[in-house]
PDB file of C-alpha atoms in Angstrom:
ATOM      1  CA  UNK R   1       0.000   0.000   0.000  1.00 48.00           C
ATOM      2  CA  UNK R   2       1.368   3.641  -1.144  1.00 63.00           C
ATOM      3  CA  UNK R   3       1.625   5.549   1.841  1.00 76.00           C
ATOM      4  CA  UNK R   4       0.858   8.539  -0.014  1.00 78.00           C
ATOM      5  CA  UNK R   5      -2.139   7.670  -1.548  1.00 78.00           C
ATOM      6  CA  UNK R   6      -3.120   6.027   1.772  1.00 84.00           C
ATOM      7  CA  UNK R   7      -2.507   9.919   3.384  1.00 85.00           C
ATOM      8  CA  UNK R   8      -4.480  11.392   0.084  1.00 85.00           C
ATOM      9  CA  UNK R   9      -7.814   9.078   0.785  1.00 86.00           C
ATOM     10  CA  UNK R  10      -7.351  10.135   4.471  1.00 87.00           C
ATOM     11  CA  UNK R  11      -7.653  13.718   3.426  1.00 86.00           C
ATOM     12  CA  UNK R  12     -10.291  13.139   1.709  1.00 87.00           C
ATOM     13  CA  UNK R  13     -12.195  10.780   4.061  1.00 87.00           C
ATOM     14  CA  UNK R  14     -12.133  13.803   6.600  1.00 88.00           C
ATOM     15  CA  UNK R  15     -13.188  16.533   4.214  1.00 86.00           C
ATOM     16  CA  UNK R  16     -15.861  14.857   3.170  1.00 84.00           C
ATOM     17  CA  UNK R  17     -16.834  14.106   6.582  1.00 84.00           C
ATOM     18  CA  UNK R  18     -16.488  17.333   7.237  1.00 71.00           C
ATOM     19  CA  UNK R  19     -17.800  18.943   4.549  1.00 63.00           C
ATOM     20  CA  UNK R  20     -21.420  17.107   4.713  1.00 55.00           C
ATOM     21  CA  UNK R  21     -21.790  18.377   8.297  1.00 53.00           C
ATOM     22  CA  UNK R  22     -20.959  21.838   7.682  1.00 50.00           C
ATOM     23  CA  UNK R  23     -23.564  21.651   4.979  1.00 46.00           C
ATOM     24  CA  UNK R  24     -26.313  19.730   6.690  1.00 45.00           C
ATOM     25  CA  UNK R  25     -25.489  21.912  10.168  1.00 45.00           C
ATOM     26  CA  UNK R  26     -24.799  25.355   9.070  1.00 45.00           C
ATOM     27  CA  UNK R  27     -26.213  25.022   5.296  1.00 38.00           C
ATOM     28  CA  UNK R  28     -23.174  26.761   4.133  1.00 32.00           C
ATOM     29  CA  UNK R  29     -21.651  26.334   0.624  1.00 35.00           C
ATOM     30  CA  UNK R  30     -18.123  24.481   0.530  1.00 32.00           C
ATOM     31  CA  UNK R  31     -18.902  23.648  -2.958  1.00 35.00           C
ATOM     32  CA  UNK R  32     -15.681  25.827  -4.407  1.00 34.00           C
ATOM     33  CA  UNK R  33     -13.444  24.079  -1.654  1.00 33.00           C
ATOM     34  CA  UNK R  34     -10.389  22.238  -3.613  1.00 35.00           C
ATOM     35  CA  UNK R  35     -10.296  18.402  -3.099  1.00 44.00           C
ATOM     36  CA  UNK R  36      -9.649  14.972  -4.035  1.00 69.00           C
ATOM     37  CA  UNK R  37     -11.563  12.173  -5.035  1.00 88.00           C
ATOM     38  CA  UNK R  38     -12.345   8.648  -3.399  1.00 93.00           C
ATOM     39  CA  UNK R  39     -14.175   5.722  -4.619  1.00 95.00           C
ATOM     40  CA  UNK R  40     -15.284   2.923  -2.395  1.00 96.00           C
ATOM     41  CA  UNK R  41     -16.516  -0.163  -3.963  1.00 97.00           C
ATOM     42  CA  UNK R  42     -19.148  -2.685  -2.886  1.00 97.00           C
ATOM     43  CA  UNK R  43     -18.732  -6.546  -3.744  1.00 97.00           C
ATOM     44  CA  UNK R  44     -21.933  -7.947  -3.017  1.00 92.00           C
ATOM     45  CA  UNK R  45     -24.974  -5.997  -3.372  1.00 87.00           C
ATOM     46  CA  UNK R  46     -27.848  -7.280  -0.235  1.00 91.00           C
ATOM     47  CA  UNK R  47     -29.359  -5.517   2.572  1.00 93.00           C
ATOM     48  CA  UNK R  48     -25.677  -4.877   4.247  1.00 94.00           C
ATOM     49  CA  UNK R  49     -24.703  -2.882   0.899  1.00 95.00           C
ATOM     50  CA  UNK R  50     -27.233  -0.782   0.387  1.00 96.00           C
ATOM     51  CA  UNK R  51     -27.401   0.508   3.731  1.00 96.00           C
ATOM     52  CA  UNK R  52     -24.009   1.547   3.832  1.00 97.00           C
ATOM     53  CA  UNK R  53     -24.384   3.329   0.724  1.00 96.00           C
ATOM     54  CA  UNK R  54     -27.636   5.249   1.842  1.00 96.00           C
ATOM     55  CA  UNK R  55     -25.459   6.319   4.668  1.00 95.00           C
ATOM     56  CA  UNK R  56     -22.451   7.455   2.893  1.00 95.00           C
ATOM     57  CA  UNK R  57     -24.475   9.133   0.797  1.00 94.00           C
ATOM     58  CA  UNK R  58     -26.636  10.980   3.217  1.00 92.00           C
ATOM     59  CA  UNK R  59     -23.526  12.014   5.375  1.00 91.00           C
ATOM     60  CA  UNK R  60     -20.315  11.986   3.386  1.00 90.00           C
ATOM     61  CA  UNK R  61     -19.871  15.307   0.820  1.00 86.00           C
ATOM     62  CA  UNK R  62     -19.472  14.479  -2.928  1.00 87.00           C
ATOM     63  CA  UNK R  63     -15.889  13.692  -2.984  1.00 90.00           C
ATOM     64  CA  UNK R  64     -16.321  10.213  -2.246  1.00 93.00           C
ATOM     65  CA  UNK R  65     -18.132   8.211  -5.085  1.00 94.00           C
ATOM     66  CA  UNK R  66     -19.339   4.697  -4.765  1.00 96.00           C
ATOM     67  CA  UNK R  67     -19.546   1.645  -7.117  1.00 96.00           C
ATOM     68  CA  UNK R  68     -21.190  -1.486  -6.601  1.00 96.00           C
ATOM     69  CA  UNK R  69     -21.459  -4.572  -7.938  1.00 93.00           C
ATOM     70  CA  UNK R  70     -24.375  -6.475 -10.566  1.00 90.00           C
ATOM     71  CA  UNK R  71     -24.692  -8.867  -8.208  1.00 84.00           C
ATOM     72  CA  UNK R  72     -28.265  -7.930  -6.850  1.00 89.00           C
ATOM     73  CA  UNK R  73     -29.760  -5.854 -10.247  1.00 91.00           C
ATOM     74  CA  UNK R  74     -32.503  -4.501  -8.090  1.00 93.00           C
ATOM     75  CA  UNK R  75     -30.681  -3.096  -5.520  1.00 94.00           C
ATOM     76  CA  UNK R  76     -27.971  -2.271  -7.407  1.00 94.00           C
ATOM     77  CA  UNK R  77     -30.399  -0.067 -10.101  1.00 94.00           C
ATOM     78  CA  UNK R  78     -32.367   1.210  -7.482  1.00 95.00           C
ATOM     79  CA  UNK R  79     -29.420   3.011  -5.311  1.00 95.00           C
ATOM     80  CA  UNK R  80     -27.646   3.946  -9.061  1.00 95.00           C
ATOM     81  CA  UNK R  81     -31.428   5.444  -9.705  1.00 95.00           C
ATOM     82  CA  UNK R  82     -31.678   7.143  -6.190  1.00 95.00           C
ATOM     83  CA  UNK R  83     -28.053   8.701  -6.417  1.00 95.00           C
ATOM     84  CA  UNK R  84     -27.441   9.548  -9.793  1.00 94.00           C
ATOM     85  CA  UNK R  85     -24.449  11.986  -9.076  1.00 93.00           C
ATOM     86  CA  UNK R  86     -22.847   9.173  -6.538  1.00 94.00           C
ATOM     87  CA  UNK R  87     -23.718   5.893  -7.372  1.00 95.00           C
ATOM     88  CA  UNK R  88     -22.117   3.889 -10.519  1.00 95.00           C
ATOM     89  CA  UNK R  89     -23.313  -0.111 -11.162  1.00 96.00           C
ATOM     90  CA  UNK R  90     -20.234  -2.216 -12.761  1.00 95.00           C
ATOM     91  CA  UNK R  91     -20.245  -4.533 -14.994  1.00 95.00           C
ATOM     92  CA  UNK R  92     -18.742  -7.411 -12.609  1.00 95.00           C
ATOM     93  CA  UNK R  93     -16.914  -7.403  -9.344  1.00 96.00           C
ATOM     94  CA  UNK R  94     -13.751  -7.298 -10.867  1.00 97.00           C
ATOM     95  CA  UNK R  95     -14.685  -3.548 -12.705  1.00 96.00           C
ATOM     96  CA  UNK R  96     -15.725  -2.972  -9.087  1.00 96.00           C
ATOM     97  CA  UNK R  97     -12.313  -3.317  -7.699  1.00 97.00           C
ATOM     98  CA  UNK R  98     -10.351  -1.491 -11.133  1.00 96.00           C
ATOM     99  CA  UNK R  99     -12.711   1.267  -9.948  1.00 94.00           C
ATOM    100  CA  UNK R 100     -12.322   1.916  -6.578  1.00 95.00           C
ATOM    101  CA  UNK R 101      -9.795   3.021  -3.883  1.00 95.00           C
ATOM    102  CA  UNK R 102     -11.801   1.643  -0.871  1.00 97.00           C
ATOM    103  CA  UNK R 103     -13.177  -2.073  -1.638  1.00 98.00           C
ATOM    104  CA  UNK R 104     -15.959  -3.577   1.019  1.00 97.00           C
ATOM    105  CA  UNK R 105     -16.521  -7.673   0.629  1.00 97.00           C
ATOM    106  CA  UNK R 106     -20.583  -8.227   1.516  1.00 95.00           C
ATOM    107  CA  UNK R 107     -21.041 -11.751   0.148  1.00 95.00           C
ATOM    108  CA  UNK R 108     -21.916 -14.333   2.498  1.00 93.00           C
ATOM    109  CA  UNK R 109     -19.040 -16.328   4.301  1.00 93.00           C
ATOM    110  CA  UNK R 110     -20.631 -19.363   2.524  1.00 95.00           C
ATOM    111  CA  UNK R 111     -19.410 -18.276  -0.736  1.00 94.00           C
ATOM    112  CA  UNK R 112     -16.652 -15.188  -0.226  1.00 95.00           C
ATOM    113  CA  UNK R 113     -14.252 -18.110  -1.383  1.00 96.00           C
ATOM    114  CA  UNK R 114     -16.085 -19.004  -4.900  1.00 96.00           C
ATOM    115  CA  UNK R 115     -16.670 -15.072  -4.983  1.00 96.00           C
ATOM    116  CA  UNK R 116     -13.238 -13.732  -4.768  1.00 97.00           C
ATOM    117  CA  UNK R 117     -10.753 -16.490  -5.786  1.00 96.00           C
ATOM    118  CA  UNK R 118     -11.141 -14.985  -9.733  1.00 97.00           C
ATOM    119  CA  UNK R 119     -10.831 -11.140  -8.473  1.00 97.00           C
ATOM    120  CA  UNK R 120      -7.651  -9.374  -8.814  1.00 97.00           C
ATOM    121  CA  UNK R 121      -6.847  -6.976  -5.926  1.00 97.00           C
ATOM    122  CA  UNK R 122      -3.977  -4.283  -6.000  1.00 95.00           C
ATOM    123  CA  UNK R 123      -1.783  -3.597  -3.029  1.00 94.00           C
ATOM    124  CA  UNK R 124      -2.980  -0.162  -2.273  1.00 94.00           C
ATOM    125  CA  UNK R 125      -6.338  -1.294  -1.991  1.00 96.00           C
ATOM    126  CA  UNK R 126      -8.186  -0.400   1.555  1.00 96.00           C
ATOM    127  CA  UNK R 127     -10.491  -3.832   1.781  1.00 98.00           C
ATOM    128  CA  UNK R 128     -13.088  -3.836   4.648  1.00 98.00           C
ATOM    129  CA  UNK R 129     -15.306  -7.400   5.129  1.00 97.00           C
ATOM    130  CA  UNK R 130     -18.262  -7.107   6.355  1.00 97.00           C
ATOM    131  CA  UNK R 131     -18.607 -10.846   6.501  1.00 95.00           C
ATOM    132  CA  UNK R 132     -19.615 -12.393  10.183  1.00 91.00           C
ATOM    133  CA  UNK R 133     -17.504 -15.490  10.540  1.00 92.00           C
ATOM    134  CA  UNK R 134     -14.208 -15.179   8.153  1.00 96.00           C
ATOM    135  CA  UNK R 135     -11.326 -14.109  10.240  1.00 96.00           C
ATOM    136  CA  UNK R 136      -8.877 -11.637   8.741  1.00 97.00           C
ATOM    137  CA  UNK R 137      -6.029 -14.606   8.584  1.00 97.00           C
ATOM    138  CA  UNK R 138      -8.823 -16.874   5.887  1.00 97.00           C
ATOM    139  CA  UNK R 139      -9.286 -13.710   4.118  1.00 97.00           C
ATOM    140  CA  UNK R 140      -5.908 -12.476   3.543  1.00 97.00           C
ATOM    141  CA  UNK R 141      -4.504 -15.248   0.487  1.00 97.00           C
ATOM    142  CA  UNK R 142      -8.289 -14.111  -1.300  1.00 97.00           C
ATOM    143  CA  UNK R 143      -7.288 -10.146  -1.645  1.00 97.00           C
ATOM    144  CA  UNK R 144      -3.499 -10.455  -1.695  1.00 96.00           C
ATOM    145  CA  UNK R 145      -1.278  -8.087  -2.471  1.00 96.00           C
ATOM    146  CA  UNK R 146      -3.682  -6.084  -0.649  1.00 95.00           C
ATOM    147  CA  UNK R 147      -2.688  -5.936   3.335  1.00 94.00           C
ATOM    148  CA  UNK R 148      -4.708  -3.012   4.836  1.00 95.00           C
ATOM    149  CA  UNK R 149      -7.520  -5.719   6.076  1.00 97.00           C
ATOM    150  CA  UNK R 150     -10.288  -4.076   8.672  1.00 97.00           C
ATOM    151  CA  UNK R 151     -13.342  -5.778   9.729  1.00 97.00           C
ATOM    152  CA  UNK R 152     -16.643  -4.162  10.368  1.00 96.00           C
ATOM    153  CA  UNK R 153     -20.372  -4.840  11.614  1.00 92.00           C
ATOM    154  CA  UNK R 154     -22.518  -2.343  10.245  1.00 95.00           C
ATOM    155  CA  UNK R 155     -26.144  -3.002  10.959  1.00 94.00           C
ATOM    156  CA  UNK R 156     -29.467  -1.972   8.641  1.00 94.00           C
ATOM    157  CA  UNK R 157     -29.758   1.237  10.808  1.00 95.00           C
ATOM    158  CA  UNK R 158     -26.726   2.690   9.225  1.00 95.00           C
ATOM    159  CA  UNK R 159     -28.515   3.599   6.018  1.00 95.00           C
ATOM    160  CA  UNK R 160     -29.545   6.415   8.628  1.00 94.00           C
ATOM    161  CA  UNK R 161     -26.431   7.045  10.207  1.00 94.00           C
ATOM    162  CA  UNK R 162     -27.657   5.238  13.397  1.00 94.00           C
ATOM    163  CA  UNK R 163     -26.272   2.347  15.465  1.00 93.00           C
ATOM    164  CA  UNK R 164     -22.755   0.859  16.465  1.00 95.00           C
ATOM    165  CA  UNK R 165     -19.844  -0.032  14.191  1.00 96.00           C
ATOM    166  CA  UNK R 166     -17.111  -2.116  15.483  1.00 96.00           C
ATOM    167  CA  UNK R 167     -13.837  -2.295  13.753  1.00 97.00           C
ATOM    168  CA  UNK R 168     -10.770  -4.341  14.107  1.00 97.00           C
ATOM    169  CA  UNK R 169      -8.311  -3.583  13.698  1.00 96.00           C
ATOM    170  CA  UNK R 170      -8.437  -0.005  14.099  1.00 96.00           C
ATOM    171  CA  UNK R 171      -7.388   1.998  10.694  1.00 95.00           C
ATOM    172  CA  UNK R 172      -7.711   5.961  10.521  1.00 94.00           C
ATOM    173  CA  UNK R 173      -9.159   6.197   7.274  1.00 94.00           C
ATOM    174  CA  UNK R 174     -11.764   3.512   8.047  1.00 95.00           C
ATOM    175  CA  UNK R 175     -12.732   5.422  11.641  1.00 95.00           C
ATOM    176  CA  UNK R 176     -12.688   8.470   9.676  1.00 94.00           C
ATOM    177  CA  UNK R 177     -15.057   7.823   6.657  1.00 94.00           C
ATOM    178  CA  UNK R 178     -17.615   5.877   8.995  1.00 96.00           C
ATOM    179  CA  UNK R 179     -17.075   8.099  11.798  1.00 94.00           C
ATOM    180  CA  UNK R 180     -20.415  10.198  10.490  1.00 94.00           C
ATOM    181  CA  UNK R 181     -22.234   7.053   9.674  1.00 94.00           C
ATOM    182  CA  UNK R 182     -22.702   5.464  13.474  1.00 93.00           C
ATOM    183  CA  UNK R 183     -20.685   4.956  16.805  1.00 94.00           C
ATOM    184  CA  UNK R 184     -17.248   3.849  15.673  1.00 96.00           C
ATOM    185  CA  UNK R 185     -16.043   1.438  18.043  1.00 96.00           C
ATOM    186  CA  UNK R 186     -12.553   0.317  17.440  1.00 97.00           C
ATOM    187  CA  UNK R 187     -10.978  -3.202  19.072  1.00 97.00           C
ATOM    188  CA  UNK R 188      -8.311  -4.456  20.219  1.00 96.00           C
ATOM    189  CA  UNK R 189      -8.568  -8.197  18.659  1.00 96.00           C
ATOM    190  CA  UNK R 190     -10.832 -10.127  17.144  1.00 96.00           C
ATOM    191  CA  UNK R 191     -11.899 -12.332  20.041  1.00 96.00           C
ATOM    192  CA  UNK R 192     -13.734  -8.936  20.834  1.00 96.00           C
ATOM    193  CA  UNK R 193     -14.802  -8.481  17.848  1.00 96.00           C
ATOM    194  CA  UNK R 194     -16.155 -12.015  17.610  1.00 95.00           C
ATOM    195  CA  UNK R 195     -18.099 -11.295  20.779  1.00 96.00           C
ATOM    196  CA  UNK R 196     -19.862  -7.831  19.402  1.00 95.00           C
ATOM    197  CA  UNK R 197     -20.828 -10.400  16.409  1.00 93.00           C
ATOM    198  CA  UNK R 198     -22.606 -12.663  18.290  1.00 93.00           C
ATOM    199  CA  UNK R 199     -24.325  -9.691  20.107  1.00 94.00           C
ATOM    200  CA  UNK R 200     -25.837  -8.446  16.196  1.00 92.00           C
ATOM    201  CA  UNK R 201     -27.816 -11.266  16.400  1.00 92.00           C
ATOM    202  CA  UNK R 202     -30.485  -9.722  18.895  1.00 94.00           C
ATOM    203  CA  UNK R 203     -31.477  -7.622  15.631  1.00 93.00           C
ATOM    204  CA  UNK R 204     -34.694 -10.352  14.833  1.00 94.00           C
ATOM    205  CA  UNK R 205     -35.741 -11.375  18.510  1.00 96.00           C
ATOM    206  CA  UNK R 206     -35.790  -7.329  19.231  1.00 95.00           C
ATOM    207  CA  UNK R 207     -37.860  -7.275  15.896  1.00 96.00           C
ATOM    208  CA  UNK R 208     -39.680 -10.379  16.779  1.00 97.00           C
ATOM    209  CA  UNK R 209     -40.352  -9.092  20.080  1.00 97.00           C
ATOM    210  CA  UNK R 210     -42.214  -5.678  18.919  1.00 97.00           C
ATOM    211  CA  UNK R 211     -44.232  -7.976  16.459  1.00 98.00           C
ATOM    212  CA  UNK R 212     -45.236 -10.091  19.411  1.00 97.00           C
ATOM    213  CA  UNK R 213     -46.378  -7.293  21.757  1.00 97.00           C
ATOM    214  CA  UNK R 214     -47.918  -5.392  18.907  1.00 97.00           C
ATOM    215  CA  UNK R 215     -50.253  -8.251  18.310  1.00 97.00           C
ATOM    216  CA  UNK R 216     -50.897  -8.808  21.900  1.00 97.00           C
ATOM    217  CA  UNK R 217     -51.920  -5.209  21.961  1.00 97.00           C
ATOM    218  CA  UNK R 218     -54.126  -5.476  18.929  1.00 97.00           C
ATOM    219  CA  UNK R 219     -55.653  -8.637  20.788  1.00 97.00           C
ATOM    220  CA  UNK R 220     -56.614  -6.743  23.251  1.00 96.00           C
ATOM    221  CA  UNK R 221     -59.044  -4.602  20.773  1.00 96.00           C
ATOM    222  CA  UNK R 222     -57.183  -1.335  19.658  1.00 96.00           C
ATOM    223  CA  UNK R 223     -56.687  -1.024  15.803  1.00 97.00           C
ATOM    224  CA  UNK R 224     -53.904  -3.377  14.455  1.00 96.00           C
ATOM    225  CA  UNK R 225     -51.826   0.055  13.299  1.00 97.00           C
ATOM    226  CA  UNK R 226     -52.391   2.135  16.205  1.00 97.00           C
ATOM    227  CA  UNK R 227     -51.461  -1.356  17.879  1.00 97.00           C
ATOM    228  CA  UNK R 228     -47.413  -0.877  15.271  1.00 97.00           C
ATOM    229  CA  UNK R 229     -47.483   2.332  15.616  1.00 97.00           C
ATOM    230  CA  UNK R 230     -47.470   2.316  19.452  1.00 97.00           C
ATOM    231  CA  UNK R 231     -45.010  -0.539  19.683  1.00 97.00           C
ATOM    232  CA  UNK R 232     -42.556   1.917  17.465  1.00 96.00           C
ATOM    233  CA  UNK R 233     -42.419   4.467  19.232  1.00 97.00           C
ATOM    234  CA  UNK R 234     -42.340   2.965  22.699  1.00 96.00           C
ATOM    235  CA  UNK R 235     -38.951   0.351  21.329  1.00 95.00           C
ATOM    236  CA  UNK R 236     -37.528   3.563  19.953  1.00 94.00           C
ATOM    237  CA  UNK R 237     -38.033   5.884  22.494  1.00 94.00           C
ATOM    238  CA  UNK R 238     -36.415   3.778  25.330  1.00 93.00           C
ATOM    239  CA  UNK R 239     -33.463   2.476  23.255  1.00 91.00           C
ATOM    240  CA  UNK R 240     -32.981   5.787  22.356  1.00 91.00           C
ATOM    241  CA  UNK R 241     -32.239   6.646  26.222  1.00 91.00           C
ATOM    242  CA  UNK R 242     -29.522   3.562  26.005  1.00 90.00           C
ATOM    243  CA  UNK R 243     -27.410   6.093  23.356  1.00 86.00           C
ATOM    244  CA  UNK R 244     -24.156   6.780  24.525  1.00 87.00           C
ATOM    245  CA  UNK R 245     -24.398   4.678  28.664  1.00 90.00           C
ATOM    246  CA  UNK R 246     -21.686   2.894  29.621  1.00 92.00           C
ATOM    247  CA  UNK R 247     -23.520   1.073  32.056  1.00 94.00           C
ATOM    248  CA  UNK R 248     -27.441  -0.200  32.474  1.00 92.00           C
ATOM    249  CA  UNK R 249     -27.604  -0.820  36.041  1.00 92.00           C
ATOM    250  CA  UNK R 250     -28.599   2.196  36.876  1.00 93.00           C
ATOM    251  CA  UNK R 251     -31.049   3.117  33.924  1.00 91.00           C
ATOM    252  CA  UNK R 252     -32.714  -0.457  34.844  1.00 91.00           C
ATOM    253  CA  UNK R 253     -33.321   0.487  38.132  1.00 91.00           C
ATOM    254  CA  UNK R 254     -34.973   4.092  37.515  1.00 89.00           C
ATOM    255  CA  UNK R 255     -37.125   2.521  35.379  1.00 90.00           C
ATOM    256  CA  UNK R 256     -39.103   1.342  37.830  1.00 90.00           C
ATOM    257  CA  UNK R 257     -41.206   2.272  40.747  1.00 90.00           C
ATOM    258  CA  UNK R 258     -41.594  -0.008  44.084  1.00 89.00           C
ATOM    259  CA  UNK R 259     -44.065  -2.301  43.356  1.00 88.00           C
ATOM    260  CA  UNK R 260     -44.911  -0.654  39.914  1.00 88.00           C
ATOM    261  CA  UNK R 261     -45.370  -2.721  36.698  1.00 91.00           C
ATOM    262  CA  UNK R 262     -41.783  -2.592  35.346  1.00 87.00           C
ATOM    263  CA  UNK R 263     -40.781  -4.297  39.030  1.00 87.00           C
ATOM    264  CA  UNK R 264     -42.971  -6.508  38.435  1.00 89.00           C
ATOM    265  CA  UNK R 265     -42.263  -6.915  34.848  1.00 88.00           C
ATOM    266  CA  UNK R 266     -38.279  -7.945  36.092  1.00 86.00           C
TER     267      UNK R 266
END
């Protein structure tokens, strides 16, 4: 990897992190301001993708352009539809990679190996997996020469700029281009990493569990919306008071009332 062209993308990962917020916060115009050009590319094209590129394209500044792969046509001409200006579709995964500065691997860990063992990478290239189970040591022979390897759990919510995003192992121009996207939470090894993993997969039960008192509610008589609706807004508004704790002991307990129904409820 160049070290200078590492140092250019990191220039540019910051002013375009730092030009979006200046325009969403003050609504100035940084339009005229000099600056270089980054493209991040997307192998894989599911759910995982295309909230990441929602993101980056609701909170990074024009300077960083993304390309993703055919791989999912829908998705892929939908976001390329949404975000004419900033969105490109390839012709393959390798044009995805000739492309682009920044490459992030979302394929499953099933088939990363069948997926990757024809691509060509270059050793400058930035690669970020956003696989769940494939260690950086399994993944290392599939995007040689490349060797700046960072893993990453971005979650749905990140299309709008919510939720955590663990890293390992830490990289500066990886914390800084997701740093406006979510809570950047860089490791120290991947046994941590492995154990904020296992943690992601709460995202259905919490899902399942809104679902299951919505119904209850709607059981109960009220309107079957009113019933969602409710259920919404009551998940969001209390996980929205978890933001930014680093502990729940004592949220848990001044949630509740002697003998009141949360006590109860524990």
């Amino acid at each position: 990897q160049s070290n200078r062209r590492y140092n250019d993308l990191l220039g540019v990962a910051a002013s375009a992190a730092k030009k979006s917020s200046a325009q969403q916060e003050e609504a100035i115009d940084v339009s005229s301001t000099p600056a270089g050009k980054m493209v991040v590319g997307f192998v894989g094209a599911g759910t995982i993708s295309e909230a990441v590129v929602r993101g980056m394209c609701s909170s990074l500044s024009e300077e960083v352009s993304l390309v993703v792969s055919p791989r999912n046509a829908k998705i892929s001409a939908a976001l390329a539809a949404e975000f004419p200006t900033r969105v490109t579709v390839a012709v393959d995964n390798q044009a995805v990679l000739d492309s682009s500065d920044v490459v992030c691997i979302a394929v499953t860990p099933q088939v990363f190996e069948t997926v990757l063992k024809p691509l060509s990478f270059q050793p400058d290239h930035v690669v970020i997996s956003f696989m769940s189970t494939v260690k950086i040591a399994a993944l290392e022979p599939f995007v040689a020469p490349a060797t700046a390897i960072v893993r990453m759990i971005p979650m749905p919510p990140i299309a709008r700029c919510l939720g955590p995003l663990p890293v390992y192992p830490p990289l500066e121009l990886v914390q800084t281009m997701f740093a406006p996207l979510g809570t950047v939470l860089p490791l120290r090894s991947e046994e941590e990493f492995a154990a904020l993993m296992a943690t992601s997969s709460l995202m259905a039960p919490f899902y399942q569990l809104q679902h299951t008192v919505s119904r209850w509610v709607a059981s109960k008589g009220l309107d079957p919306v009113t019933a969602a609706l409710y259920t919404g807004a009551l998940f969001h508004g209390i996980s929205s008071d978890s933001l930014g704790l680093d502990e729940f002991e004592t949220i848990t307990s001044n949630s509740q009332t002697p003998k009141g129904i949360n006590e109860q409820s524990l």
